[in-house]
mmCIF file of C-alpha atoms in Angstrom:
data_model
loop_
_atom_site.group_PDB
_atom_site.id
_atom_site.type_symbol
_atom_site.label_atom_id
_atom_site.label_comp_id
_atom_site.label_asym_id
_atom_site.label_seq_id
_atom_site.Cartn_x
_atom_site.Cartn_y
_atom_site.Cartn_z
ATOM 1 C CA GLY A 39 14.673 2.513 6.615
ATOM 2 C CA GLU A 40 12.915 5.310 4.788
ATOM 3 C CA ASP A 41 10.605 7.663 6.709
ATOM 4 C CA VAL A 42 7.457 8.913 5.276
ATOM 5 C CA GLU A 43 5.556 11.324 7.600
ATOM 6 C CA GLN A 44 2.051 12.543 7.331
ATOM 7 C CA SER A 45 -0.196 14.519 9.672
ATOM 8 C CA LEU A 46 -2.882 12.185 11.080
ATOM 9 C CA PHE A 47 -6.044 14.123 10.751
ATOM 10 C CA LEU A 48 -7.650 16.770 8.471
ATOM 11 C CA SER A 49 -11.062 18.196 8.730
ATOM 12 C CA VAL A 50 -12.788 20.420 6.052
ATOM 13 C CA ARG A 51 -16.248 21.436 4.927
ATOM 14 C CA GLU A 52 -17.821 20.171 1.928
ATOM 15 C CA GLY A 53 -17.048 22.406 -1.086
ATOM 16 C CA ASP A 54 -13.688 23.578 0.377
ATOM 17 C CA SER A 55 -10.356 22.395 -0.862
ATOM 18 C CA SER A 56 -8.237 19.917 1.250
ATOM 19 C CA VAL A 57 -4.499 19.859 1.285
ATOM 20 C CA ILE A 58 -2.850 16.711 2.571
ATOM 21 C CA ASN A 59 0.820 16.943 3.214
ATOM 22 C CA CYS A 60 3.613 14.383 3.228
ATOM 23 C CA THR A 61 7.351 14.523 3.807
ATOM 24 C CA TYR A 62 9.967 11.775 2.970
ATOM 25 C CA THR A 63 13.525 11.317 3.615
ATOM 26 C CA ASP A 64 14.954 9.265 0.778
ATOM 27 C CA SER A 65 16.318 11.564 -1.993
ATOM 28 C CA SER A 66 16.527 8.630 -4.386
ATOM 29 C CA SER A 67 12.755 8.255 -4.479
ATOM 30 C CA THR A 68 11.624 7.620 -8.139
ATOM 31 C CA TYR A 69 7.909 7.672 -7.861
ATOM 32 C CA LEU A 70 5.559 9.272 -5.266
ATOM 33 C CA TYR A 71 1.972 8.157 -4.874
ATOM 34 C CA TRP A 72 -1.344 8.911 -3.286
ATOM 35 C CA TYR A 73 -3.587 6.122 -2.163
ATOM 36 C CA LYS A 74 -7.108 6.391 -0.743
ATOM 37 C CA GLN A 75 -8.434 3.842 1.741
ATOM 38 C CA GLU A 76 -12.016 3.648 2.733
ATOM 39 C CA PRO A 77 -13.087 1.976 5.918
ATOM 40 C CA GLY A 78 -12.647 -1.856 5.710
ATOM 41 C CA ALA A 79 -11.349 -1.632 2.251
ATOM 42 C CA GLY A 80 -8.038 -1.873 0.375
ATOM 43 C CA LEU A 81 -6.055 0.880 -1.146
ATOM 44 C CA GLN A 82 -7.049 2.599 -4.269
ATOM 45 C CA LEU A 83 -4.374 4.280 -6.279
ATOM 46 C CA LEU A 84 -5.390 7.837 -6.821
ATOM 47 C CA THR A 85 -2.415 9.346 -8.671
ATOM 48 C CA TYR A 86 1.282 9.327 -8.762
ATOM 49 C CA ILE A 87 4.121 11.682 -9.828
ATOM 50 C CA PHE A 88 7.588 11.010 -11.149
ATOM 51 C CA SER A 89 10.326 12.613 -9.097
ATOM 52 C CA ASN A 90 11.495 14.839 -11.958
ATOM 53 C CA MET A 91 8.034 16.640 -12.039
ATOM 54 C CA ASP A 92 6.857 19.494 -9.965
ATOM 55 C CA MET A 93 3.165 19.143 -10.463
ATOM 56 C CA LYS A 94 0.460 16.916 -11.788
ATOM 57 C CA GLN A 95 -3.214 17.548 -12.205
ATOM 58 C CA ASP A 96 -5.914 15.109 -12.681
ATOM 59 C CA GLN A 97 -9.469 16.399 -12.462
ATOM 60 C CA ARG A 98 -9.981 17.589 -8.936
ATOM 61 C CA LEU A 99 -6.688 16.191 -7.655
ATOM 62 C CA THR A 100 -3.405 18.271 -7.822
ATOM 63 C CA VAL A 101 -0.105 16.887 -6.653
ATOM 64 C CA LEU A 102 2.770 19.103 -5.897
ATOM 65 C CA LEU A 103 6.300 17.897 -5.334
ATOM 66 C CA ASN A 104 9.011 20.012 -3.786
ATOM 67 C CA LYS A 105 11.991 17.688 -4.210
ATOM 68 C CA LYS A 106 14.411 20.082 -2.541
ATOM 69 C CA ASP A 107 12.421 19.995 0.628
ATOM 70 C CA LYS A 108 11.253 16.381 0.087
ATOM 71 C CA HIS A 109 7.714 17.496 0.405
ATOM 72 C CA LEU A 110 4.545 16.107 -1.405
ATOM 73 C CA SER A 111 1.066 17.376 -1.122
ATOM 74 C CA LEU A 112 -2.311 16.301 -2.510
ATOM 75 C CA ARG A 113 -5.003 18.964 -3.085
ATOM 76 C CA ILE A 114 -8.561 17.934 -3.558
ATOM 77 C CA ALA A 115 -10.690 20.737 -5.027
ATOM 78 C CA ASP A 116 -14.381 20.995 -4.143
ATOM 79 C CA THR A 117 -14.115 18.291 -1.441
ATOM 80 C CA GLN A 118 -17.121 15.977 -1.099
ATOM 81 C CA THR A 119 -18.356 13.794 1.669
ATOM 82 C CA GLY A 120 -17.454 10.849 -0.449
ATOM 83 C CA ASP A 121 -13.818 11.930 -0.171
ATOM 84 C CA SER A 122 -13.929 11.099 3.460
ATOM 85 C CA ALA A 123 -11.154 8.417 3.859
ATOM 86 C CA ILE A 124 -7.702 7.837 4.866
ATOM 87 C CA TYR A 125 -5.063 9.029 2.346
ATOM 88 C CA PHE A 126 -1.616 7.408 2.179
ATOM 89 C CA CYS A 127 1.428 8.893 0.596
ATOM 90 C CA ALA A 128 4.003 6.385 -0.528
ATOM 91 C CA GLU A 129 7.277 6.413 -2.215
ATOM 92 C CA SER A 130 9.170 3.937 -4.343
ATOM 93 C CA LEU A 131 12.876 3.718 -5.045
ATOM 94 C CA TYR A 132 14.553 3.051 -8.333
ATOM 95 C CA ASN A 133 13.740 -0.709 -8.327
ATOM 96 C CA PHE A 134 10.038 -0.379 -7.420
ATOM 97 C CA ASN A 135 10.459 -3.381 -5.378
ATOM 98 C CA LYS A 136 8.706 -2.013 -2.396
ATOM 99 C CA PHE A 137 6.756 1.031 -1.451
ATOM 100 C CA TYR A 138 7.302 2.995 1.808
ATOM 101 C CA PHE A 139 4.087 4.233 3.223
ATOM 102 C CA GLY A 140 3.257 7.111 5.479
ATOM 103 C CA SER A 141 0.838 6.353 8.554
ATOM 104 C CA GLY A 142 -1.993 7.913 6.718
ATOM 105 C CA THR A 143 -4.140 11.145 7.116
ATOM 106 C CA LYS A 144 -7.689 10.803 7.994
ATOM 107 C CA LEU A 145 -9.787 13.282 6.067
ATOM 108 C CA ASN A 146 -13.212 14.090 7.530
ATOM 109 C CA VAL A 147 -15.530 16.110 5.282
ATOM 110 C CA LYS A 148 -18.259 17.827 7.129
ATOM 111 C CA PRO A 149 -21.508 18.602 5.228
ATOM 112 C CA ASN B 298 -10.714 -7.264 -15.657
ATOM 113 C CA ALA B 299 -10.805 -8.371 -12.190
ATOM 114 C CA GLY B 300 -8.626 -6.672 -9.667
ATOM 115 C CA VAL B 301 -6.373 -8.180 -7.121
ATOM 116 C CA MET B 302 -8.321 -10.876 -5.171
ATOM 117 C CA GLN B 303 -7.586 -11.866 -1.671
ATOM 118 C CA ASN B 304 -9.154 -14.563 0.506
ATOM 119 C CA PRO B 305 -10.394 -14.925 3.066
ATOM 120 C CA ARG B 306 -11.388 -11.395 3.757
ATOM 121 C CA HIS B 307 -11.445 -12.096 7.434
ATOM 122 C CA LEU B 308 -9.718 -14.869 9.308
ATOM 123 C CA VAL B 309 -9.892 -15.737 12.994
ATOM 124 C CA ARG B 310 -7.268 -18.044 14.521
ATOM 125 C CA ARG B 311 -6.439 -19.075 18.003
ATOM 126 C CA ARG B 312 -2.948 -18.683 19.267
ATOM 127 C CA GLY B 313 -0.710 -21.448 17.929
ATOM 128 C CA GLN B 314 -2.734 -22.125 14.942
ATOM 129 C CA GLU B 315 -1.539 -21.611 11.336
ATOM 130 C CA ALA B 316 -2.948 -18.836 8.937
ATOM 131 C CA ARG B 317 -2.918 -19.071 5.237
ATOM 132 C CA LEU B 318 -3.637 -15.974 3.189
ATOM 133 C CA ARG B 319 -4.157 -16.115 -0.500
ATOM 134 C CA CYS B 320 -3.671 -13.538 -3.256
ATOM 135 C CA SER B 321 -4.531 -13.785 -6.864
ATOM 136 C CA PRO B 322 -2.817 -10.895 -8.875
ATOM 137 C CA MET B 323 -4.590 -8.865 -11.533
ATOM 138 C CA LYS B 324 -4.609 -10.524 -14.987
ATOM 139 C CA GLY B 325 -1.287 -9.910 -16.863
ATOM 140 C CA HIS B 326 0.493 -8.962 -13.475
ATOM 141 C CA SER B 327 3.443 -11.421 -12.631
ATOM 142 C CA HIS B 328 4.735 -9.519 -9.556
ATOM 143 C CA VAL B 329 3.189 -9.951 -6.040
ATOM 144 C CA TYR B 330 3.894 -7.841 -2.962
ATOM 145 C CA TRP B 331 2.654 -8.409 0.563
ATOM 146 C CA TYR B 332 2.155 -5.619 3.135
ATOM 147 C CA ARG B 333 1.011 -5.666 6.720
ATOM 148 C CA GLN B 334 -0.982 -2.890 8.320
ATOM 149 C CA LEU B 335 -1.261 -2.688 11.999
ATOM 150 C CA PRO B 336 -4.157 -0.718 13.534
ATOM 151 C CA GLU B 337 -3.838 3.081 13.064
ATOM 152 C CA GLU B 338 -0.621 2.610 11.017
ATOM 153 C CA GLY B 339 0.568 2.722 7.554
ATOM 154 C CA LEU B 340 1.543 -0.338 5.297
ATOM 155 C CA LYS B 341 4.796 -2.004 5.948
ATOM 156 C CA PHE B 342 6.492 -3.992 3.122
ATOM 157 C CA MET B 343 6.962 -7.742 3.822
ATOM 158 C CA VAL B 344 7.814 -9.576 0.713
ATOM 159 C CA TYR B 345 8.087 -9.226 -3.064
ATOM 160 C CA LEU B 346 7.802 -12.287 -5.179
ATOM 161 C CA GLN B 347 7.668 -13.304 -8.921
ATOM 162 C CA LYS B 348 6.479 -16.587 -10.145
ATOM 163 C CA GLU B 349 8.411 -19.276 -8.289
ATOM 164 C CA ASN B 350 10.887 -16.765 -6.854
ATOM 165 C CA ILE B 351 11.194 -14.519 -3.828
ATOM 166 C CA ILE B 352 12.944 -11.433 -4.885
ATOM 167 C CA ASP B 353 13.018 -9.442 -1.652
ATOM 168 C CA GLU B 354 11.860 -10.768 1.782
ATOM 169 C CA SER B 355 13.599 -8.007 3.687
ATOM 170 C CA GLY B 356 10.387 -7.134 5.572
ATOM 171 C CA MET B 357 9.443 -10.543 6.538
ATOM 172 C CA PRO B 358 9.862 -11.668 10.056
ATOM 173 C CA LYS B 359 12.566 -14.250 10.432
ATOM 174 C CA GLU B 360 10.484 -16.870 11.971
ATOM 175 C CA ARG B 361 7.014 -18.301 11.523
ATOM 176 C CA PHE B 362 6.272 -16.341 8.265
ATOM 177 C CA SER B 363 6.777 -17.570 4.789
ATOM 178 C CA ALA B 364 5.553 -16.753 1.326
ATOM 179 C CA GLU B 365 5.424 -18.438 -2.172
ATOM 180 C CA PHE B 366 4.066 -17.723 -5.540
ATOM 181 C CA PRO B 367 3.945 -21.017 -7.321
ATOM 182 C CA LYS B 368 3.833 -21.475 -11.184
ATOM 183 C CA GLU B 369 0.062 -22.121 -11.028
ATOM 184 C CA GLY B 370 -2.299 -20.708 -8.451
ATOM 185 C CA PRO B 371 -2.278 -17.864 -6.078
ATOM 186 C CA SER B 372 0.431 -16.382 -3.862
ATOM 187 C CA ILE B 373 0.277 -17.696 -0.305
ATOM 188 C CA LEU B 374 1.312 -15.904 2.895
ATOM 189 C CA ARG B 375 1.683 -18.398 5.613
ATOM 190 C CA ILE B 376 1.956 -17.614 9.242
ATOM 191 C CA GLN B 377 2.819 -20.537 11.561
ATOM 192 C CA GLN B 378 1.938 -20.658 15.260
ATOM 193 C CA VAL B 379 0.197 -17.336 15.229
ATOM 194 C CA VAL B 380 0.441 -14.910 18.089
ATOM 195 C CA ARG B 381 -1.673 -11.991 19.224
ATOM 196 C CA GLY B 382 0.779 -9.532 17.702
ATOM 197 C CA ASP B 383 0.117 -10.979 14.296
ATOM 198 C CA SER B 384 -3.370 -9.424 14.361
ATOM 199 C CA ALA B 385 -3.374 -7.056 11.484
ATOM 200 C CA ALA B 386 -4.666 -6.382 7.942
ATOM 201 C CA TYR B 387 -2.455 -8.047 5.256
ATOM 202 C CA PHE B 388 -2.651 -6.652 1.789
ATOM 203 C CA CYS B 389 -1.371 -7.969 -1.383
ATOM 204 C CA ALA B 390 -0.533 -5.790 -4.403
ATOM 205 C CA SER B 391 0.371 -6.744 -7.874
ATOM 206 C CA SER B 392 2.228 -5.178 -10.815
ATOM 207 C CA ARG B 393 3.269 -5.871 -14.291
ATOM 208 C CA GLY B 394 7.067 -5.727 -13.358
ATOM 209 C CA THR B 395 9.501 -3.041 -14.040
ATOM 210 C CA THR B 396 10.488 -4.203 -17.569
ATOM 211 C CA SER B 397 6.969 -3.382 -18.803
ATOM 212 C CA GLY B 398 7.301 0.355 -18.031
ATOM 213 C CA LYS B 399 4.361 0.126 -15.813
ATOM 214 C CA GLY B 400 6.124 -1.505 -12.807
ATOM 215 C CA TYR B 401 5.741 1.643 -10.988
ATOM 216 C CA GLU B 402 2.035 0.949 -10.418
ATOM 217 C CA GLN B 403 1.011 -1.364 -7.698
ATOM 218 C CA TYR B 404 -2.666 -2.199 -7.378
ATOM 219 C CA PHE B 405 -3.941 -3.535 -4.068
ATOM 220 C CA GLY B 406 -6.407 -6.188 -2.986
ATOM 221 C CA PRO B 407 -9.065 -5.605 -0.380
ATOM 222 C CA GLY B 408 -6.869 -7.192 2.183
ATOM 223 C CA THR B 409 -7.280 -10.097 4.737
ATOM 224 C CA ARG B 410 -8.006 -9.103 8.286
ATOM 225 C CA LEU B 411 -6.425 -11.533 10.587
ATOM 226 C CA THR B 412 -7.634 -11.594 14.310
ATOM 227 C CA VAL B 413 -5.687 -13.922 16.622
ATOM 228 C CA THR B 414 -7.599 -14.817 19.790
#
């Protein structure tokens, strides 16, 4: 199966930038995604990037993709306490039938 | 436009009972996916369905688990003779399907948290 790896925890201070990293193994990934999960809730699609792109920016979120190293990152600028959640990276292959998820990075934002 | 609906949100079953989890996709979505999330883990794909068809069930356990998406009504994930190891959060996602050009967007429901006692 496809492996998607993330670090488990990240702690930042309010107002700082957060960078959450993800690595994947399947070079045939078509889209890569970032989802946010708050306690007891479902997954909220934050953003995604097509595999032929290097970067995508959406307000406070910046996604960087290094396809050669199979490395994806999510940068959250001016991190707020409301950003505290678990962030999942996921990849889909050419047929979009299923997504492969990392185990999630728990972001803790300290006031 | 309502999002993906799942019910119940919480379900408690004793070992050996059956669990039925329901998922209604977003309006306009004809593709449904089921995922399981064990505590402290990411989501694992179970099954992908379109109306009246199972497209990919490669992530489904071979026994006790089944899924359907009938012509009318919600998609159902059914777990027979539940065991403690089935305790998890079960998430449903829906999409428009690949031919729409937006098949790469999957939207998730709030999940059903199954506890087996």
